[in-house]
Coordinates of C-alpha atoms and ligand atoms in Angstrom, one line a residue:
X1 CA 11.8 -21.4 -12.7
X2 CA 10.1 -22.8 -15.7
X3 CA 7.6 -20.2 -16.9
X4 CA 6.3 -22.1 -19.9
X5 CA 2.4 -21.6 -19.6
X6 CA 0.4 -24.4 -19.4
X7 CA -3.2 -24.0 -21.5
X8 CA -5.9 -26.8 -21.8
X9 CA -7.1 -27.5 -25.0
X10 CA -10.3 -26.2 -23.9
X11 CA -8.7 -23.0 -22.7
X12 CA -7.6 -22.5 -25.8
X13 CA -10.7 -22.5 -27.4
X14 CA -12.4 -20.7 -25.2
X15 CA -9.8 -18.0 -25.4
X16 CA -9.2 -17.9 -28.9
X17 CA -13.1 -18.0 -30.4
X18 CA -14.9 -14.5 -30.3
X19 CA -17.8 -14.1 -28.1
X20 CA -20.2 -15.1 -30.6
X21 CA -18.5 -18.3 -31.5
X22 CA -18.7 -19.2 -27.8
X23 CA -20.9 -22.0 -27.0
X24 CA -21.8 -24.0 -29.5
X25 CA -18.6 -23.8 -31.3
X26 CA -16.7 -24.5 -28.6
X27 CA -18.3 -27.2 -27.2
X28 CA -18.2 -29.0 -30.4
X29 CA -14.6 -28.6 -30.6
X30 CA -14.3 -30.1 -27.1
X31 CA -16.8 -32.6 -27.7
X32 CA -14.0 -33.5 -30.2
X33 CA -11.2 -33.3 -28.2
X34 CA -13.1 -36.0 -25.8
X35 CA -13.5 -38.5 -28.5
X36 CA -9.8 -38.3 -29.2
X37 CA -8.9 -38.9 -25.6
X38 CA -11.5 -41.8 -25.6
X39 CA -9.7 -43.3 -29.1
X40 CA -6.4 -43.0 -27.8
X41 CA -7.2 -45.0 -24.9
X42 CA -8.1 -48.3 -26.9
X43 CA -5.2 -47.4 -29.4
X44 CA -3.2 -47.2 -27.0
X45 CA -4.6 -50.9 -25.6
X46 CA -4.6 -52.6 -28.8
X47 CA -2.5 -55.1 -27.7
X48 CA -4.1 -55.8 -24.9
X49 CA -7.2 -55.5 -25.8
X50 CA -9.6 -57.7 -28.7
X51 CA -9.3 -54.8 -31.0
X52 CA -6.7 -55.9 -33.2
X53 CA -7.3 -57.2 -36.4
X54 CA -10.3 -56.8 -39.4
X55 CA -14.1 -56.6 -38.3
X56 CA -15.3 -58.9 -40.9
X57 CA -17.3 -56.0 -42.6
X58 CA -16.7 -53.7 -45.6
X59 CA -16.8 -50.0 -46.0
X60 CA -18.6 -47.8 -48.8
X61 CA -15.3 -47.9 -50.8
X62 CA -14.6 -52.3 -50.7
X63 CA -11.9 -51.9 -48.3
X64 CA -12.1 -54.2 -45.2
X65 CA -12.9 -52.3 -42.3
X66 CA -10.6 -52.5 -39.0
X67 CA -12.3 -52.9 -35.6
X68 CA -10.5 -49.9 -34.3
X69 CA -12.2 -48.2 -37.9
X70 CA -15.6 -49.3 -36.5
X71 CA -14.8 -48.2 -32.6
X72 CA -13.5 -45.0 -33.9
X73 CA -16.1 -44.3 -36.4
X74 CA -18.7 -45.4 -33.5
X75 CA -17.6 -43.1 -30.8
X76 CA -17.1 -39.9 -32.8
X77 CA -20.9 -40.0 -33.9
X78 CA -22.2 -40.6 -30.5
X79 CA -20.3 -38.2 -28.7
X80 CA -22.2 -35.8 -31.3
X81 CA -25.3 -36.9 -32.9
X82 CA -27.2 -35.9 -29.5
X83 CA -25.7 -32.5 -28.2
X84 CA -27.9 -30.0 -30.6
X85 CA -25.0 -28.9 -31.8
X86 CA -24.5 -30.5 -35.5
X87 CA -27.1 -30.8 -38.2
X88 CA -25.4 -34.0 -39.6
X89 CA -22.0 -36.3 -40.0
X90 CA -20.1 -37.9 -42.8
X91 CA -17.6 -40.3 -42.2
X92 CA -15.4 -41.9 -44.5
X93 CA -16.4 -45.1 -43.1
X94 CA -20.4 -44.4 -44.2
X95 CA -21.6 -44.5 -47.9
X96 CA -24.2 -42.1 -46.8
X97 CA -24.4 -38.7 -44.4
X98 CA -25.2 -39.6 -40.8
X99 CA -28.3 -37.6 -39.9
X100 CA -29.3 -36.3 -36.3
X101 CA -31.9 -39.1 -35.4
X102 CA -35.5 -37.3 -35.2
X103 CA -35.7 -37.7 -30.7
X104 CA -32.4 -34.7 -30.4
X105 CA -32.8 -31.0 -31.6
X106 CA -30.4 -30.3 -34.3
X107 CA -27.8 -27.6 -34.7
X108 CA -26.2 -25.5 -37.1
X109 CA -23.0 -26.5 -38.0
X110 CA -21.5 -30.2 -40.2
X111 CA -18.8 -32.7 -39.6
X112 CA -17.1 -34.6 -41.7
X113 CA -14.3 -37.1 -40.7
X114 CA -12.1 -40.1 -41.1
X115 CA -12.3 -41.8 -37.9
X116 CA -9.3 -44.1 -38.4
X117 CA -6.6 -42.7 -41.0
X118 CA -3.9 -45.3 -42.0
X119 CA -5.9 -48.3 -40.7
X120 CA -3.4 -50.5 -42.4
X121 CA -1.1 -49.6 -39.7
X122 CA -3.2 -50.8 -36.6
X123 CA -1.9 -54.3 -36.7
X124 CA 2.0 -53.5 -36.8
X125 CA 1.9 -50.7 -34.0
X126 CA 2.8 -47.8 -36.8
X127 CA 1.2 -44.5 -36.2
X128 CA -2.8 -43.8 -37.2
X129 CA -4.4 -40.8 -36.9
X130 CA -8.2 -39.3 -37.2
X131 CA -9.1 -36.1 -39.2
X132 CA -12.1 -33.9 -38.7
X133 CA -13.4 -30.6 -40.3
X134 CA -16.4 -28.5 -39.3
X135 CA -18.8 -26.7 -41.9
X136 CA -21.3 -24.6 -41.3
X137 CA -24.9 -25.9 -42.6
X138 CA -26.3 -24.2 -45.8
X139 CA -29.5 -23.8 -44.4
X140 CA -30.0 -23.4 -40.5
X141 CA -33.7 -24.4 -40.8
X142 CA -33.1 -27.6 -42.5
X143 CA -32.0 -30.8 -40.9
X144 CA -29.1 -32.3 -42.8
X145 CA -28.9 -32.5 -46.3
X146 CA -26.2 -33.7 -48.9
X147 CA -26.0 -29.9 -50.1
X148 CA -24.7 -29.0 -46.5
X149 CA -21.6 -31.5 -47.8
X150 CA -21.2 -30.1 -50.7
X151 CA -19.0 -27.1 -49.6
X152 CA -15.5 -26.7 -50.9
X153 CA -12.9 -26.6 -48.1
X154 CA -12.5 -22.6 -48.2
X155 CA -15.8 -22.6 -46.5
X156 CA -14.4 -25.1 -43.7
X157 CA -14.3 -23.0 -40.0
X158 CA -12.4 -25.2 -38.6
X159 CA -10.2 -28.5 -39.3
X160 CA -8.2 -30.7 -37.2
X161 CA -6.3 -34.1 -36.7
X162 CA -5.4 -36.3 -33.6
X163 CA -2.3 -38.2 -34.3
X164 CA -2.0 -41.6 -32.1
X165 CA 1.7 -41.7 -32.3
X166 CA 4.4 -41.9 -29.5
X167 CA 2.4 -39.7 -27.4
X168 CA -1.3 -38.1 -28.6
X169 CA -1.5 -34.9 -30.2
X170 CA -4.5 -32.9 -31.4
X171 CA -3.4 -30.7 -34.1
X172 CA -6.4 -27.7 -35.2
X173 CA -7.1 -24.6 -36.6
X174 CA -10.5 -22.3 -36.7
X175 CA -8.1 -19.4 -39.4
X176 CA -6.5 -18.6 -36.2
X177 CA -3.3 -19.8 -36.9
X178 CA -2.0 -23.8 -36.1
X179 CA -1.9 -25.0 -32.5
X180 CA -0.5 -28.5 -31.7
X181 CA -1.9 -30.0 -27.9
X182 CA -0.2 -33.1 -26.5
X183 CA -2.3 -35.7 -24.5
X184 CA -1.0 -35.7 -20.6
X185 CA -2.1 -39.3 -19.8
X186 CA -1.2 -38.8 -16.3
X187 CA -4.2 -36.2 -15.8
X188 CA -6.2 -36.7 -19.0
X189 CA -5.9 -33.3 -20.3
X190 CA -4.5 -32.2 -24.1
X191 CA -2.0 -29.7 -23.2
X192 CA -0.7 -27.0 -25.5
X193 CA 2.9 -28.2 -26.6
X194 CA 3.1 -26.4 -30.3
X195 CA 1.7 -22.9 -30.8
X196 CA 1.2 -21.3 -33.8
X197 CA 3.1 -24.1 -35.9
X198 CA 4.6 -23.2 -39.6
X199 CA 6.5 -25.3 -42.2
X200 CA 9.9 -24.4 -41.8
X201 CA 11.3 -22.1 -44.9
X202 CA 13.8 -25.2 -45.2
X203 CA 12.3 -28.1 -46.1
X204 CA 13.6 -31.6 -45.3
X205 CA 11.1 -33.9 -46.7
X206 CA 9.2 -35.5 -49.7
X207 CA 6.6 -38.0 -49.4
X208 CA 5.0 -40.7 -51.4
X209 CA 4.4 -43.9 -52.3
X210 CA 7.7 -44.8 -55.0
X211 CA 5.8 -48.7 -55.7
X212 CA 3.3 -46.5 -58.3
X213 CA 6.1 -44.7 -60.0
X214 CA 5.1 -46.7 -63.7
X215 CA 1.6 -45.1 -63.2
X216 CA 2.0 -41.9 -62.8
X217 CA 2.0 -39.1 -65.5
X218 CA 5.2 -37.6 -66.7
X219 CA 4.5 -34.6 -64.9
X220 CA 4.4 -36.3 -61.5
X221 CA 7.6 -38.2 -62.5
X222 CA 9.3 -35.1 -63.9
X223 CA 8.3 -33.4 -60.1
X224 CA 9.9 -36.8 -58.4
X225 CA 13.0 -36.2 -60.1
X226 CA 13.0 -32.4 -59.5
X227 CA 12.8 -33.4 -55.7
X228 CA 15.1 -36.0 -56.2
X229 CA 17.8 -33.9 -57.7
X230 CA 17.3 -30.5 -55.9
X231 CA 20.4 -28.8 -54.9
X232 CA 19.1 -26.0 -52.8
X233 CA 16.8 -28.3 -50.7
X234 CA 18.4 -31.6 -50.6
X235 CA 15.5 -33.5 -49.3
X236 CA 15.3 -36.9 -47.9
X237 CA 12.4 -39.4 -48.3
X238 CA 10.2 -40.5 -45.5
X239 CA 7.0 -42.2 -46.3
X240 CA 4.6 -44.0 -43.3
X241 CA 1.5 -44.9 -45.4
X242 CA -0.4 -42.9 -42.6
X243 CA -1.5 -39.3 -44.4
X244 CA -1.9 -37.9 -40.9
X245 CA 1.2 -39.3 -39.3
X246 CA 3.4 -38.1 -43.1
X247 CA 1.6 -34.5 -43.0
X248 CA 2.8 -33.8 -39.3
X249 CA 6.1 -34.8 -39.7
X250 CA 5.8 -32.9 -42.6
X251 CA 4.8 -29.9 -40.9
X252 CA 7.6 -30.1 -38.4
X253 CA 10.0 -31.1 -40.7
X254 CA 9.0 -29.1 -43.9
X255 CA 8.4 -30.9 -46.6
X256 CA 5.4 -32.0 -49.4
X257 CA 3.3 -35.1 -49.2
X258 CA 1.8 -36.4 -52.6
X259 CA -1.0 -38.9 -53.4
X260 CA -0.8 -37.7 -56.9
X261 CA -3.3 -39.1 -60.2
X262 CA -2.2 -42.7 -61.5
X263 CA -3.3 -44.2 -64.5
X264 CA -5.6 -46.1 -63.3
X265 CA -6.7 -43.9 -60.3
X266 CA -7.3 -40.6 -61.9
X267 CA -7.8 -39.1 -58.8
X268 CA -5.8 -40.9 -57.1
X269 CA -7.0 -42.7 -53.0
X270 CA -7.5 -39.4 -50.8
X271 CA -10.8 -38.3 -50.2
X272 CA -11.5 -34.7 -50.6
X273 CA -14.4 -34.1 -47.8
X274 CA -12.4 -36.4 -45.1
X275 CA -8.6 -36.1 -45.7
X276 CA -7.4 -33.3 -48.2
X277 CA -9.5 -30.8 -47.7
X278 CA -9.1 -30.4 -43.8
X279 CA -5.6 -31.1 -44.3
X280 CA -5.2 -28.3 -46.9
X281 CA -6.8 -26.1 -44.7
X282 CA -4.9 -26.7 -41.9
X283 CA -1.3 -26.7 -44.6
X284 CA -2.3 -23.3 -45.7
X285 CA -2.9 -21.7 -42.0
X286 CA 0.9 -22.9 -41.5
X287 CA 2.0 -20.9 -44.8
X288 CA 1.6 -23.9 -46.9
X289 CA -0.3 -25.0 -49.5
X290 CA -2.7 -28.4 -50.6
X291 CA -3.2 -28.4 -54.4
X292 CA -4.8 -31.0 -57.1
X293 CA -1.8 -30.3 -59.3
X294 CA -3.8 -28.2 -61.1
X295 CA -5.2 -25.5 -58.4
X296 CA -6.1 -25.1 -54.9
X297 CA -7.6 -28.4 -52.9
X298 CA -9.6 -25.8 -51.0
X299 CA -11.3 -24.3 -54.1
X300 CA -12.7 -27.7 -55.4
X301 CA -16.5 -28.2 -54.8
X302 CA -17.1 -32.2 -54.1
X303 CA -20.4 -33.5 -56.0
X304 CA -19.9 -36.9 -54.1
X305 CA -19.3 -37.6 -50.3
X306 CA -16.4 -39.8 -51.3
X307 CA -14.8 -38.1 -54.1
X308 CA -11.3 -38.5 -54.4
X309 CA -8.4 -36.0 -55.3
X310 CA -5.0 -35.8 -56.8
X311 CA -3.1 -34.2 -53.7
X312 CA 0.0 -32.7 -53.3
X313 CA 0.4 -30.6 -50.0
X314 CA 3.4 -29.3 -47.9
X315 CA 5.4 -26.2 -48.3
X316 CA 4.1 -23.6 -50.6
X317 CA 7.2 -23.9 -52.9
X318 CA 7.7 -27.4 -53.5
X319 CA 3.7 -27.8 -53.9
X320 CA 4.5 -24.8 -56.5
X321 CA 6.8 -26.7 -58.2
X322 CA 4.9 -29.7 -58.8
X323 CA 1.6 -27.6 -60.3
X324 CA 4.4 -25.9 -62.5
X325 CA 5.8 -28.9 -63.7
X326 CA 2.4 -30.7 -64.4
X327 CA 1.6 -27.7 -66.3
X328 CA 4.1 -28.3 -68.5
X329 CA 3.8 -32.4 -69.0
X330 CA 1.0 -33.3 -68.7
X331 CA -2.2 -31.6 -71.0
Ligands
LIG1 P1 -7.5 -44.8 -44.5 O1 -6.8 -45.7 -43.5 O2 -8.3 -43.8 -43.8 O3 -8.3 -45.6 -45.5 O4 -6.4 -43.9 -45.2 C1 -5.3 -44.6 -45.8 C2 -4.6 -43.6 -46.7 C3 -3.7 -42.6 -46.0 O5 -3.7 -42.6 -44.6 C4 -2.4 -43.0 -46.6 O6 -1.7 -41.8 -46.9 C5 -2.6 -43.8 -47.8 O7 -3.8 -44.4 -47.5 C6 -1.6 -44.8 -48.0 O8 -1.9 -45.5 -49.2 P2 -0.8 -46.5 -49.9 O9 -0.8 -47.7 -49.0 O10 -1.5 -46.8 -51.2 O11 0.5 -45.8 -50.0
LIG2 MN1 -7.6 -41.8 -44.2
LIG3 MN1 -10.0 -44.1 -42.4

């Protein structure tokens, strides 16, 4: 007899929030959960489908913005902007916060997201991913206000990622520990398939982009060669170009995942509110750790929705080693 239990995503919620987080909460995190099932579904046709390809438009930060971007984007702020539930939404894809429109009630908590992660991977069938994080609002009897955003990720209550790989996982955490859910397509449902994930102690991986190598500092190249060379770990090199698709293989694997300062990209692509901050919340619940190079992701406080941040995130040690070796390189 097979006596693996099988738990909904939105049992798990349910079972794992405290009474007082019920409600609300909860049904945000479903709410969630939904548009990730609804995403999957038109990733999963985007062949078949007229969603392939650019949409002709621009994003905030001049990069050319995929249909599946806009569908993504679209979805997540309609499953929410009307349930009472949120106060406002940023998305990567907006150069300014989403507010609740004036005809719904707003709520208490803030959500910030990158609806399509690793866009440039749409057209060639590679993994792509979304990644969410949920703040509470500054003041409850405001609507939305920039402020509310301006939270460094040690304040987020929860984060999460859906990964749109060879099957669909919703990855998430509310400081409960990390729980992976696999998307049943036969009935619909996110199943739980990963509980309480960790880094393994034995890491197997590093990850980064090698075709910026002559930009980076001496520090970063020092820590490349450090990885490169290390006896106890011997680590192999996998890089996707999709963070959420390299930091949960990462996660299984062990390993670290860097987007690290260039010369001309001080702080490098990543954005803070949408990508390294949910992710370093989410790495340090699995007994890893997200860092600048210089100090925790989690403790930097963003004074722009689309501030950008040296990151280097995976198992504690090797993200130890790299702020250690930057120390000493780089001034
Ligand atoms: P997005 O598609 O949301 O703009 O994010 C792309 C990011 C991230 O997913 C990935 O780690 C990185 O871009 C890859 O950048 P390079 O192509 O410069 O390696
Ligand atoms: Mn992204
Ligand atoms: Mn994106």
């Amino acid at each position: 007899m097979i006596n693996n239990k099988i738990v909904t995503i939105e049992r798990h919620i349910l079972d794992s929030q405290p009474d007082s987080a019920r409600g609300d909460f909860t049904n945000l995190l479903y709410d969630i959960a939904l548009s990730a099932k609804i995403i999957a579904v038109k990733t999963n046709r985007a062949g078949l489908t007229d969603v392939l390809g650019r949409a002709g438009s621009s994003n905030i930060q001049g990069e050319q913005q995929q249909k599946l971007d806009v569908y993504a984007d679209d979805v997540i702020f309609r499953m929410n902007d009307h349930t009472g539930r949120l106060c406002a939404m940023a998305s990567e894809e907006h150069e300014h916060f989403l507010e609740i429109p004036e005809q719904f009630q707003k709520g208490s908590y803030v959500l910030v997201f990158d609806p399509l992660d690793g866009s440039s991977n749409i057209d060639v069938n590679v993994s792509i991913g979304t990644i969410f994080g949920i703040y509470r609002t500054v003041d409850y009897q405001k609507r939305g206000r920039l402020e509310d955003f301006m939270q460094p990720g040690h304040k987020l209550l929860a984060a999460g990622y859906v990964l749109y790989g060879s099957s669909t996982m919703l990855v998430y955490t509310t400081g409960q520990g990390v729980h992976g859910f696999t998307l049943d397509l036969e009935i619909g449902e996110f199943l739980l398939s990963h509980e309480n994930m960790r880094f393994p102690e034995t890491p197997q991986y590093y990850s980064t982009n090698h075709a910026y190598f002559d930009r980076w500092s001496k520090g970063t190249k020092e820590y490349v060669r450090w990885l490169q060379n290390n006896e106890r770990f011997q680590l192999s090199e996998r890089y996707i170009g999709s963070l959420v698709a390299d930091f949960h293989r990462n996660l299984l694997r062990g390993g670290v995942f860097m987007y690290p300062s260039e010369r001309n990209r001080p702080n490098g692509k990543l954005r803070l509110l949408y990508e390294a901050a949910p992710l370093s919340y989410i790495a340090e619940q699995a007994g890893g750790y997200g860092s600048t190079g210089k100090g925790s992701i989690l403790d930097v406080t963003p004074d722009d929705l689309h501030q950008r941040v040296p990151t280097y995130i995976g198992n504690r040690a090797l993200v130890s080693k790299a702020e250690e070796l930057l120390a000493r390189h780089d001034q």
